[in-house]
PDB file of C-alpha atoms in Angstrom:
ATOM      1  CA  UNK A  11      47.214 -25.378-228.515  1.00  0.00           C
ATOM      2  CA  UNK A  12      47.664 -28.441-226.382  1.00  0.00           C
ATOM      3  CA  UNK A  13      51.018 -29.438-228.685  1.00  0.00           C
ATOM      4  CA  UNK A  14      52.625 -26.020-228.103  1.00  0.00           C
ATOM      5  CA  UNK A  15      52.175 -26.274-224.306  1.00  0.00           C
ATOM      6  CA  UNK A  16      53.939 -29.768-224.920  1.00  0.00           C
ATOM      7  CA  UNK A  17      56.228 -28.080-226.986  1.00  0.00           C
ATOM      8  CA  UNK A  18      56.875 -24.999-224.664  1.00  0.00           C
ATOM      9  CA  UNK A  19      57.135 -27.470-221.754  1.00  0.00           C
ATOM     10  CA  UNK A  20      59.552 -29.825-223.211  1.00  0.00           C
ATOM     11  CA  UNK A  21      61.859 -26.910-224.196  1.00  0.00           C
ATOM     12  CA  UNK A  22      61.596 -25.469-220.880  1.00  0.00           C
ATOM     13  CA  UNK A  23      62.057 -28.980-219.404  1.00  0.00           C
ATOM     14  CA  UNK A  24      65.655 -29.034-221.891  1.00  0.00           C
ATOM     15  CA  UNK A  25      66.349 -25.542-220.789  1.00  0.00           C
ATOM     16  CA  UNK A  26      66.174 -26.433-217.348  1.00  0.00           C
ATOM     17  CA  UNK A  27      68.196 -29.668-217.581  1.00  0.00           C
ATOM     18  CA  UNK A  28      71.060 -27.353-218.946  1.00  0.00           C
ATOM     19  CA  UNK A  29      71.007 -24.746-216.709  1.00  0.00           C
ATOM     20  CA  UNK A  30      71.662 -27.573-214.075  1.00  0.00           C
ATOM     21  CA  UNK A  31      74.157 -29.070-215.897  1.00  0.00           C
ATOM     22  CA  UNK A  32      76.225 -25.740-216.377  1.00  0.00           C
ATOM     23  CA  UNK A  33      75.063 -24.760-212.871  1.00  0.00           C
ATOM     24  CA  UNK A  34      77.041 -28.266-211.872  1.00  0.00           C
ATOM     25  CA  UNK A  35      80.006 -27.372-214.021  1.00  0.00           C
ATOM     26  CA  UNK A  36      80.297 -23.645-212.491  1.00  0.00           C
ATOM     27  CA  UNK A  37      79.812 -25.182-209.143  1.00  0.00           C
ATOM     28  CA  UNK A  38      82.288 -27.754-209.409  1.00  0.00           C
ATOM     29  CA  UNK A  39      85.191 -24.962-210.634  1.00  0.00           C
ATOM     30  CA  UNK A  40      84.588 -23.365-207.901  1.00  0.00           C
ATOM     31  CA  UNK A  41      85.038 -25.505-205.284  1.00  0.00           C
ATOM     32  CA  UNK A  42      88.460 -26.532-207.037  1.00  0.00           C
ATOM     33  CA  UNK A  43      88.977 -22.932-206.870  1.00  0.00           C
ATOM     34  CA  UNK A  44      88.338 -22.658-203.756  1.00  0.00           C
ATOM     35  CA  UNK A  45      90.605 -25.982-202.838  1.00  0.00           C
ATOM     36  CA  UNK A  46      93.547 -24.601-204.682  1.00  0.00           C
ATOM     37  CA  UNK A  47      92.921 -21.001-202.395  1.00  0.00           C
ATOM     38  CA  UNK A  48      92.918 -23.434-199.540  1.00  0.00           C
ATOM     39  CA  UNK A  49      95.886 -25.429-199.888  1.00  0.00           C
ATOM     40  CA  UNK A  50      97.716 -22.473-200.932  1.00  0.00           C
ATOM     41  CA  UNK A  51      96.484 -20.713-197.217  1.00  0.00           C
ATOM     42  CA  UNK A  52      97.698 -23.970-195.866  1.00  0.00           C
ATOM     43  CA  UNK A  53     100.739 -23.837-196.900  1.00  0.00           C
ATOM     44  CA  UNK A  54     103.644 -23.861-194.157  1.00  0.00           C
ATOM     45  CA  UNK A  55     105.739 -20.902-193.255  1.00  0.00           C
ATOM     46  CA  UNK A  56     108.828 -21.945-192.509  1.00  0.00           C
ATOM     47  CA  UNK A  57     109.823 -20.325-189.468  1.00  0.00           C
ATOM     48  CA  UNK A  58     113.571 -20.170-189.417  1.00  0.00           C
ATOM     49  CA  UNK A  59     113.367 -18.576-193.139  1.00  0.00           C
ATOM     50  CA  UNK A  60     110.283 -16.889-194.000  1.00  0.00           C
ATOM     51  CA  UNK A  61     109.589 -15.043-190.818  1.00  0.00           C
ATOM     52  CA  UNK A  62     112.010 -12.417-189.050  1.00  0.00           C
ATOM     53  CA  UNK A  63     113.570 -15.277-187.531  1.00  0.00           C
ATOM     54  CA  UNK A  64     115.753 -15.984-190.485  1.00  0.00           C
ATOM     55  CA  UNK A  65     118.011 -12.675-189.380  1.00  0.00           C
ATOM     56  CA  UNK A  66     119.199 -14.851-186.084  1.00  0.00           C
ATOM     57  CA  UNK A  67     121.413 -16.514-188.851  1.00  0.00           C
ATOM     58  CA  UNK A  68     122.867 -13.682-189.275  1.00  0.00           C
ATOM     59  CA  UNK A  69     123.476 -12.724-185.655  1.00  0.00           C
ATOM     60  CA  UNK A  70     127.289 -13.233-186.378  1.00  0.00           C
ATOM     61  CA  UNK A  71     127.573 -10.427-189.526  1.00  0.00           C
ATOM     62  CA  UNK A  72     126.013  -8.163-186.643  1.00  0.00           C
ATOM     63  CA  UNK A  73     129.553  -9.200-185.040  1.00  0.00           C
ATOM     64  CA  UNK A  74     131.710  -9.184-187.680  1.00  0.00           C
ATOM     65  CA  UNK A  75     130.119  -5.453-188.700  1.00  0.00           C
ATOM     66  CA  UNK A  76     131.354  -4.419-185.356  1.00  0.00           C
ATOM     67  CA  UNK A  77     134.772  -6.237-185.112  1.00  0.00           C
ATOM     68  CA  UNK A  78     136.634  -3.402-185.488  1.00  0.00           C
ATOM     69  CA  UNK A  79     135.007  -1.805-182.609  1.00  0.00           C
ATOM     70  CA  UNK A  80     133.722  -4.069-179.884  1.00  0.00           C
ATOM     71  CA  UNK A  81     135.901  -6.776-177.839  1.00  0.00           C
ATOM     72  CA  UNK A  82     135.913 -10.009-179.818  1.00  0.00           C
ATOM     73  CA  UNK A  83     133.712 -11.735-176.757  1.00  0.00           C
ATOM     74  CA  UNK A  84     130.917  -9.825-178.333  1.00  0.00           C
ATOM     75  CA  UNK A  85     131.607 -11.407-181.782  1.00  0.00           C
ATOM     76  CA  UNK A  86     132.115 -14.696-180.576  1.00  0.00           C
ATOM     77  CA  UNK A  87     128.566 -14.229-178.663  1.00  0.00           C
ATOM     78  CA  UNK A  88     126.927 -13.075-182.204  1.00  0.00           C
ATOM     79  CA  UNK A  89     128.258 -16.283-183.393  1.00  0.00           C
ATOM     80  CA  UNK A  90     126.815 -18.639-180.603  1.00  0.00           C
ATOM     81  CA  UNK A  91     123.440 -17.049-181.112  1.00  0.00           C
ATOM     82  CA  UNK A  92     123.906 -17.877-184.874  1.00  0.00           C
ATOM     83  CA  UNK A  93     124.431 -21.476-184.238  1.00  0.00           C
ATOM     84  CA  UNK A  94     122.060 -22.296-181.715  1.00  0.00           C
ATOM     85  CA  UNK A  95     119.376 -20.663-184.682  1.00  0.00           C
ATOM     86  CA  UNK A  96     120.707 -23.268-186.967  1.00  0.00           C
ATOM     87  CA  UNK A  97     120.194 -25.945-184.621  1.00  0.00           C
ATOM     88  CA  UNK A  98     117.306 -25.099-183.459  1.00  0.00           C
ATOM     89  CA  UNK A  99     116.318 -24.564-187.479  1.00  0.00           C
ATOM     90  CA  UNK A 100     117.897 -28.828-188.122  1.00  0.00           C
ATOM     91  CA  UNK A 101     115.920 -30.211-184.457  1.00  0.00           C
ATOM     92  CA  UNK A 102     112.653 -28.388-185.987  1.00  0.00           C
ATOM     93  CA  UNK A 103     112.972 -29.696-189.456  1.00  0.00           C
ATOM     94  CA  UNK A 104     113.952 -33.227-188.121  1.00  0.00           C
ATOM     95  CA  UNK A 105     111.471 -33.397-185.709  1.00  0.00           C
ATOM     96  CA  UNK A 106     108.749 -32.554-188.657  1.00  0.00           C
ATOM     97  CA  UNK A 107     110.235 -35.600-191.153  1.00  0.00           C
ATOM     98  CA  UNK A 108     110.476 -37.821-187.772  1.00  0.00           C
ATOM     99  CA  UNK A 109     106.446 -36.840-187.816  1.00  0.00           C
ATOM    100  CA  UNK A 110     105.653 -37.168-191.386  1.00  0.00           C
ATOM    101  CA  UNK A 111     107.515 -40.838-191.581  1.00  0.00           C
ATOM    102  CA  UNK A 112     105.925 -41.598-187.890  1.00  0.00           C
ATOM    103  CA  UNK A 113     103.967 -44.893-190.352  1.00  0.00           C
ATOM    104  CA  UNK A 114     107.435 -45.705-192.091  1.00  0.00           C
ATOM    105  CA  UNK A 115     109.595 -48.609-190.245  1.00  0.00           C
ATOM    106  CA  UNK A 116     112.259 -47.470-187.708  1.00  0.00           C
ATOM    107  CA  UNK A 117     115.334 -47.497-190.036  1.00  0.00           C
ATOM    108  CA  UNK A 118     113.237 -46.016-193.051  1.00  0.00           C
ATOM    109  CA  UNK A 119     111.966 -43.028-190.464  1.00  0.00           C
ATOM    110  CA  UNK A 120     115.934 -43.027-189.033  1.00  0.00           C
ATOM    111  CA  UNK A 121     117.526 -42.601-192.170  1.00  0.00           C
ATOM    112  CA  UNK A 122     114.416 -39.965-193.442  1.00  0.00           C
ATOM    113  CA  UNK A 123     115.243 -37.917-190.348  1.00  0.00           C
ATOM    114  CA  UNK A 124     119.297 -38.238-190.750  1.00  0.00           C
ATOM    115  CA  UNK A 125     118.685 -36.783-194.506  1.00  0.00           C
ATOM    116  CA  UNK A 126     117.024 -33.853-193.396  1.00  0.00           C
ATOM    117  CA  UNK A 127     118.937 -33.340-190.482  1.00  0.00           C
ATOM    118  CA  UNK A 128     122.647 -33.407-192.860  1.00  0.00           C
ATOM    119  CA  UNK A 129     120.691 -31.050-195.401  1.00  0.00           C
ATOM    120  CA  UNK A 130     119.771 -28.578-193.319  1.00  0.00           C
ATOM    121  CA  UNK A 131     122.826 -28.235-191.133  1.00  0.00           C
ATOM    122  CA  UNK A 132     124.874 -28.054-194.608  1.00  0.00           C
ATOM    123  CA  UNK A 133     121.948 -25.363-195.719  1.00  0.00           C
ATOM    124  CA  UNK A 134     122.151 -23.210-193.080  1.00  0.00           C
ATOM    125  CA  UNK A 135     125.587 -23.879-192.151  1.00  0.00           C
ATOM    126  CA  UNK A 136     126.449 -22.464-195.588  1.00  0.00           C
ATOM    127  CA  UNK A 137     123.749 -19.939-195.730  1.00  0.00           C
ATOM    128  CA  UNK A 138     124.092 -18.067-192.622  1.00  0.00           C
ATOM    129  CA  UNK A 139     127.159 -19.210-191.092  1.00  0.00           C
ATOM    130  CA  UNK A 140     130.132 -19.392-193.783  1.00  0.00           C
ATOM    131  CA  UNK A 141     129.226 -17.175-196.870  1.00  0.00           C
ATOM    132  CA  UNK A 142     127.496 -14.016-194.966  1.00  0.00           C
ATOM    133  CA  UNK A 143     130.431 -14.253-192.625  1.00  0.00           C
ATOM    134  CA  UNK A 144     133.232 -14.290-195.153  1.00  0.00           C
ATOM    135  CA  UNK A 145     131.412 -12.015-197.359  1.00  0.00           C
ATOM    136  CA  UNK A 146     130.659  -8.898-194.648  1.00  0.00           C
ATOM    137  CA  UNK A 147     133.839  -9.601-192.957  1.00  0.00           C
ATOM    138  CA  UNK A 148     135.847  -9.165-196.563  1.00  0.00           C
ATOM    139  CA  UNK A 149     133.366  -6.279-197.346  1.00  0.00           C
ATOM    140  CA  UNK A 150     134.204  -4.262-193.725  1.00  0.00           C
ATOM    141  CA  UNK A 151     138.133  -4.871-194.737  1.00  0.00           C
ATOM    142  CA  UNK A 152     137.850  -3.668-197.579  1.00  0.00           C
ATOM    143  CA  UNK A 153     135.982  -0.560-196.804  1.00  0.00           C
ATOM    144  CA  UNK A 154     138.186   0.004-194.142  1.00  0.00           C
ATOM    145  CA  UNK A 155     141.418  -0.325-196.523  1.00  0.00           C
ATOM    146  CA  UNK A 156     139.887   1.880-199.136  1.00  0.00           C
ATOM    147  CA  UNK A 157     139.038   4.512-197.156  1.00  0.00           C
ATOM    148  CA  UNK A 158     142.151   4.593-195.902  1.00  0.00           C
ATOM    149  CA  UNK A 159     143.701   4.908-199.492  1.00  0.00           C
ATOM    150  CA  UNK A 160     141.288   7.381-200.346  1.00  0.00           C
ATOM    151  CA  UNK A 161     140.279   9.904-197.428  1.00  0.00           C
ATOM    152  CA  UNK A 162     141.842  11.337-195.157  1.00  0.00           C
ATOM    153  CA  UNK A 163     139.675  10.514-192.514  1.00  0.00           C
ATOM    154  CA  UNK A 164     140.026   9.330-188.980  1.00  0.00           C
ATOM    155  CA  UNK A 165     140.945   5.951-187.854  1.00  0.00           C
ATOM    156  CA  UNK A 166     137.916   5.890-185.607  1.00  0.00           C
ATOM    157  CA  UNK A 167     135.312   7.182-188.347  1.00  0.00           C
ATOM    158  CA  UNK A 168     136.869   4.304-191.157  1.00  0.00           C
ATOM    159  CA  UNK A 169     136.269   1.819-188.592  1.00  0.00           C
ATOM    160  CA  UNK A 170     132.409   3.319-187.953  1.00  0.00           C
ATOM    161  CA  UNK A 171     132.089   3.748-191.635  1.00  0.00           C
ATOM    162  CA  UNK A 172     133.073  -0.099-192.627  1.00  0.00           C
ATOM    163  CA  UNK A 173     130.957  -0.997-189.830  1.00  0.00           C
ATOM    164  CA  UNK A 174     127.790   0.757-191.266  1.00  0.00           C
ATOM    165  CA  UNK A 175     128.425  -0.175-195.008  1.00  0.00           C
ATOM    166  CA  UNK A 176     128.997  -4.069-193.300  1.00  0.00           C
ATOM    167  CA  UNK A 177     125.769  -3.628-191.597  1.00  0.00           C
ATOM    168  CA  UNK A 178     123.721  -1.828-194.184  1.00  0.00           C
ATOM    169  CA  UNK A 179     125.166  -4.687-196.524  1.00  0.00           C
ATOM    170  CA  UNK A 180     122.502  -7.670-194.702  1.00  0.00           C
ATOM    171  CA  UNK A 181     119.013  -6.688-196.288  1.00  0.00           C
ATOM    172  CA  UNK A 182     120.457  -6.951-199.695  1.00  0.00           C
ATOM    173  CA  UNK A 183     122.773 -10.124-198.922  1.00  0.00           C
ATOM    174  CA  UNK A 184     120.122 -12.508-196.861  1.00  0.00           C
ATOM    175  CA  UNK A 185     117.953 -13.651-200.070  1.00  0.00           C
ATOM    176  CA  UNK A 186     120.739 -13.815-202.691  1.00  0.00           C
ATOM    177  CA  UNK A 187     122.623 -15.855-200.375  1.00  0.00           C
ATOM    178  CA  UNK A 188     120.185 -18.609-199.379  1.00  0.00           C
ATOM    179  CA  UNK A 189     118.768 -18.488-203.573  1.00  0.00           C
ATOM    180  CA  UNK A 190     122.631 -19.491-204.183  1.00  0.00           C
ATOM    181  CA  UNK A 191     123.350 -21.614-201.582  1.00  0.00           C
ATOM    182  CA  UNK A 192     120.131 -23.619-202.546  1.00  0.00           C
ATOM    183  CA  UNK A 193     121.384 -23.950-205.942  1.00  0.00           C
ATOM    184  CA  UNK A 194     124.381 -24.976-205.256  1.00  0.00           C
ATOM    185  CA  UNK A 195     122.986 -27.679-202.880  1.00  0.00           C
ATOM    186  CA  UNK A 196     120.867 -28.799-205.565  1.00  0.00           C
ATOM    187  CA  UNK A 197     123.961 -29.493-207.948  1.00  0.00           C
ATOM    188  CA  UNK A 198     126.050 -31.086-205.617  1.00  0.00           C
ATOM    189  CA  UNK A 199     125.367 -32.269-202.060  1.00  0.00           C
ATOM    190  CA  UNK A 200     121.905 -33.058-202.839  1.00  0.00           C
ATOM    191  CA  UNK A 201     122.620 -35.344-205.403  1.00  0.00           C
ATOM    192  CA  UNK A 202     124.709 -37.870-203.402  1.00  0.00           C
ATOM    193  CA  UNK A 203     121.100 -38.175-201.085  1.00  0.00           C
ATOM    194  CA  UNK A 204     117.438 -38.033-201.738  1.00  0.00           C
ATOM    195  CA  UNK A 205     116.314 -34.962-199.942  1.00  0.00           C
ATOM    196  CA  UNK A 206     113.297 -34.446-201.242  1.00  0.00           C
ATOM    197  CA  UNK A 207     112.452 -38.286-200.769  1.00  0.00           C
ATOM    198  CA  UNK A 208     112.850 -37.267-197.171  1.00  0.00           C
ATOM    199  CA  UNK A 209     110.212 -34.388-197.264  1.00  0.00           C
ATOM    200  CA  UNK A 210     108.272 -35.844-199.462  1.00  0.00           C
TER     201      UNK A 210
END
């Protein structure tokens, strides 16, 4: 009787041991689990183009939607308000490498900052300055020109029409345009500098 107790105890004794083990291994997923959930919380928004904020960029196809119809002041104005958000968007990203390289020596931190400064001026200068400009202003002239070929309707309700179609044109342009303008970064500018050395 005595051995089985043994017995009994040294299985249970076994048992035990692996029940901690696994009870290790579960616990030790989850906290990496739990890490990954973390960092991925952590994560930064980028303000100037994951919030709202992002449409200021496009302050000036607001403008050029209304060309036909307002005095050009006002579409001059849309595009001041467009380039002070891609200013502000190249002082906020500079600032944050100036921060992350704050340990780096001063020319290493300088030339860090200068990178990410020349990127994102080209990035948004590109992305919400020059393409959605061209591309609503060419899509209100042509609207405009086609509905003159093809209606007979007047002046006045072309010009409101091209203005709505320019206007309803922004959703759908915003995302297309930055995914394009980032690729085409990323196969040409980028490659004459290390930008992701200088966020990295």
């Amino acid at each position: 009787m005595e051995k089985v107790k043994d017995e009994i105890k040294k299985d249970i004794g076994v048992i035990q041991h692996e029940v901690k083990k696994d009870i290790g291994v579960i616990r030790d997923e989850v906290k990496k689990e739990v890490e990954v959930i973390r960092d991925d919380v952590k994560k930064e928004i980028d303000f100037y183009r994951d919030t709202p904020a992002r449409l200021l960029g496009y302050a000036n196809e607001v403008g050029e939607s209304f060309r036909a119809l307002v005095h050009v002041n006002f579409v001059r104005f849309t595009y001041v308000v467009s380039c002070a958000y891609v200013v502000a968007d190249t002082a906020d990203k500079s600032n944050k490498c100036a921060k992350k390289w704050a340990w780096a020596t001063p020319e290493e931190r300088r030339n860090k900052v200068a990178i990410t400064a020349v990127d994102t001026l080209l990035w948004q200068g590109f992305a919400s300055v020059i393409v959605p400009g061209f591309t609503i202003n060419r899509l209100c002239f042509f609207t405009r020109k086609l509905l003159e070929k093809t209606t007979k309707l007047p002046s006045p309700a072309r010009k409101w029409t091209a203005t709505f179609v320019g206007l309803a044109a922004i959703p759908f342009i915003v995302k297309p345009i930055d995914a394009a303008v980032e690729l085409g970064m990323d196969n040409s500018f980028r490659k004459l500098y290390d930008v992701h050395g200088a966020h990295s």
